[in-house]
Amino acid sequence: MNSTPEADWLNLLIGLLQGAQLQLLRVLDALGLAQHVHGQPAWPWARRLSGENLLIDLGQARSLAWTLVFVAMAVLALLLALFWRRPRFYFLALVPMLLIAAPWPEAHVVLVRATPASFQSSPTGFTAASIARGRGLYEQNCVACHGADGKGEGPLAASLAVWPPNLSGPLLWRRADGDLLWRILHGTRAAPQGGNITMPGFAGKLDEADAWALIDYMKALGAGQSLRALGSWPQPIGLPDMVVRCGAQPPRPLASWRGQRVRIVAGDAMPTEDPRLMTVLLVQPSSPASTMAAADCVAESAAAWEALALIAGTDRLAGVQLIADRDGWLRARGEPGKAGWSDDDLICRSERATGAASDVAAPPADGLGALIARMDAEPVRFVKGGFIH
Ligand code: HEC
């Protein structure tokens, strides 16, 4: 996550590019012009506009943003020429001038190699059930090369031409999810066309639901490994979806609370409810009924327990609390038995936006208030639209 003052417009630019390409694909699909692959419309071109490179090369991002402004002005001049007869010549003359004056970015930075699945995303979203499913598939198919911890040191790794990458680093977050899907199903090559196979494809053995589950599992595994090694989540990780029951109401997905802050409390002791958060007690299916009676909302799920233990990087989840922000990103962890919260518990940080601290009108009186104020002032950036996560 970047923290320059440019962060806001860059986030906007990347979101815009992603949205525009996705809409283009939807229009093609609606017109019957897009083929389908792995159950979703396929990107028909070999290249796409790259969000990930723009994040790294700010100069090119700036050029691209200005070029878009110039092109928009050129389009406007064309429209004016069409509808406004007398000054038509001047408007028409302006069009090539604008296009020549635009600071066009370098194509090799702005355009990257696409796969047909580049703009696809998991039809189920990031869920506890798919993380649990991914775990089994990973152990059967991937662990020999990638290793149980995803660091790329499985027993077969040393015999390969290319060392498998560290899945707990930023790699998974830099790639579009759809490109990861494509690589799992179709393998990777040393060179895009005809190079030696560096990882075999699994299309004959796994279907796309399996591959999405593997992607969810690898992200959860990577988050847990980062937390163990660094004590933080340098790459943002979402709160996986799970089914929650509140009193006598019908069960509902946790994701339906998007827009509110959510606290997950794992285990038996239920802390007091707090109006600033939706609190959900997470229990394993074998838990006694008395435990569940203590909480307004309960998620009773072995898969969710397993998924959150993985993300929290611990074998003992009981007593751990996790807080997700309004956008559904996991931001803070509370250790078992810890008395209160403080803003140091924020373990997924984006750097403070300039002046954000002073935007908080009255300093919050308690630790949880301080944590929430900081979490809200520092939203997770550069993850919208499938470019980075
Ligand atoms: C035979 C060993 C082997 C097996 C089995 C294997 N991988 Fe890989 N994997 C590799 C190697 C080597 C690379 C690096 C390829 C490269 O950079 O060209 C890689 C790369 C990857 C990447 C990163 C791709 C990218 O975009 O850079 C992902 C994700 C991945 N593997 C997932 C999986 C999953 C999921 C499985 C199980 C279904 C799996 N791998 C099974 C060897 C393996």
PDB file of N, CA and C in Angstrom, residues 60 76 84 91 131 136 143 162 177 198 210 230 251 267 350 369 378:
ATOM      1  N   GLN A  60       4.737   7.354 -15.207  1.00  0.00           N
ATOM      2  CA  GLN A  60       3.904   6.869 -16.297  1.00  0.00           C
ATOM      3  C   GLN A  60       2.418   6.993 -15.950  1.00  0.00           C
ATOM      4  N   LEU A  76     -14.416  16.007 -26.779  1.00  0.00           N
ATOM      5  CA  LEU A  76     -15.330  17.130 -26.586  1.00  0.00           C
ATOM      6  C   LEU A  76     -15.265  18.085 -27.779  1.00  0.00           C
ATOM      7  N   TRP A  84     -21.894  22.399 -33.682  1.00  0.00           N
ATOM      8  CA  TRP A  84     -21.793  23.864 -33.684  1.00  0.00           C
ATOM      9  C   TRP A  84     -21.089  24.254 -34.972  1.00  0.00           C
ATOM     10  N   PHE A  91     -12.539  23.947 -33.944  1.00  0.00           N
ATOM     11  CA  PHE A  91     -12.641  22.760 -33.087  1.00  0.00           C
ATOM     12  C   PHE A  91     -11.948  21.567 -33.734  1.00  0.00           C
ATOM     13  N   ILE A 131     -11.908 -21.531   1.460  1.00  0.00           N
ATOM     14  CA  ILE A 131     -10.563 -21.651   2.039  1.00  0.00           C
ATOM     15  C   ILE A 131     -10.363 -23.081   2.563  1.00  0.00           C
ATOM     16  N   GLY A 136      -7.489 -28.765   1.338  1.00  0.00           N
ATOM     17  CA  GLY A 136      -7.361 -30.159   0.913  1.00  0.00           C
ATOM     18  C   GLY A 136      -6.746 -30.260  -0.479  1.00  0.00           C
ATOM     19  N   VAL A 143       1.518 -28.984  -2.613  1.00  0.00           N
ATOM     20  CA  VAL A 143       2.449 -28.897  -1.499  1.00  0.00           C
ATOM     21  C   VAL A 143       3.837 -29.440  -1.867  1.00  0.00           C
ATOM     22  N   VAL A 162      12.847 -23.809 -12.276  1.00  0.00           N
ATOM     23  CA  VAL A 162      12.602 -22.495 -11.672  1.00  0.00           C
ATOM     24  C   VAL A 162      12.112 -22.742 -10.254  1.00  0.00           C
ATOM     25  N   ASP A 177      -6.687 -11.708  -9.919  1.00  0.00           N
ATOM     26  CA  ASP A 177      -7.148 -13.038  -9.517  1.00  0.00           C
ATOM     27  C   ASP A 177      -7.366 -13.942 -10.724  1.00  0.00           C
ATOM     28  N   THR A 198       7.284 -24.265 -16.680  1.00  0.00           N
ATOM     29  CA  THR A 198       7.888 -24.133 -15.354  1.00  0.00           C
ATOM     30  C   THR A 198       6.963 -24.681 -14.272  1.00  0.00           C
ATOM     31  N   ASP A 210     -12.436 -25.347  -8.066  1.00  0.00           N
ATOM     32  CA  ASP A 210     -11.261 -25.793  -7.306  1.00  0.00           C
ATOM     33  C   ASP A 210     -10.181 -24.714  -7.320  1.00  0.00           C
ATOM     34  N   LEU A 230       6.161 -11.375  10.573  1.00  0.00           N
ATOM     35  CA  LEU A 230       6.361  -9.925  10.695  1.00  0.00           C
ATOM     36  C   LEU A 230       5.478  -9.276  11.749  1.00  0.00           C
ATOM     37  N   PRO A 251     -30.668 -17.544   9.056  1.00  0.00           N
ATOM     38  CA  PRO A 251     -29.227 -17.360   8.878  1.00  0.00           C
ATOM     39  C   PRO A 251     -28.943 -16.421   7.711  1.00  0.00           C
ATOM     40  N   GLY A 267     -14.300 -18.432  20.185  1.00  0.00           N
ATOM     41  CA  GLY A 267     -14.237 -19.199  21.422  1.00  0.00           C
ATOM     42  C   GLY A 267     -15.410 -19.008  22.328  1.00  0.00           C
ATOM     43  N   SER A 350      -2.377   1.309   6.291  1.00  0.00           N
ATOM     44  CA  SER A 350      -1.876   2.052   5.155  1.00  0.00           C
ATOM     45  C   SER A 350      -1.447   3.334   5.807  1.00  0.00           C
ATOM     46  N   GLY A 369     -11.820   3.024  20.722  1.00  0.00           N
ATOM     47  CA  GLY A 369     -12.165   4.246  19.973  1.00  0.00           C
ATOM     48  C   GLY A 369     -10.969   4.744  19.175  1.00  0.00           C
ATOM     49  N   GLU A 378      -7.420   5.642   7.892  1.00  0.00           N
ATOM     50  CA  GLU A 378      -6.442   5.047   6.983  1.00  0.00           C
ATOM     51  C   GLU A 378      -7.082   3.882   6.225  1.00  0.00           C
TER      52      GLU A 378
END
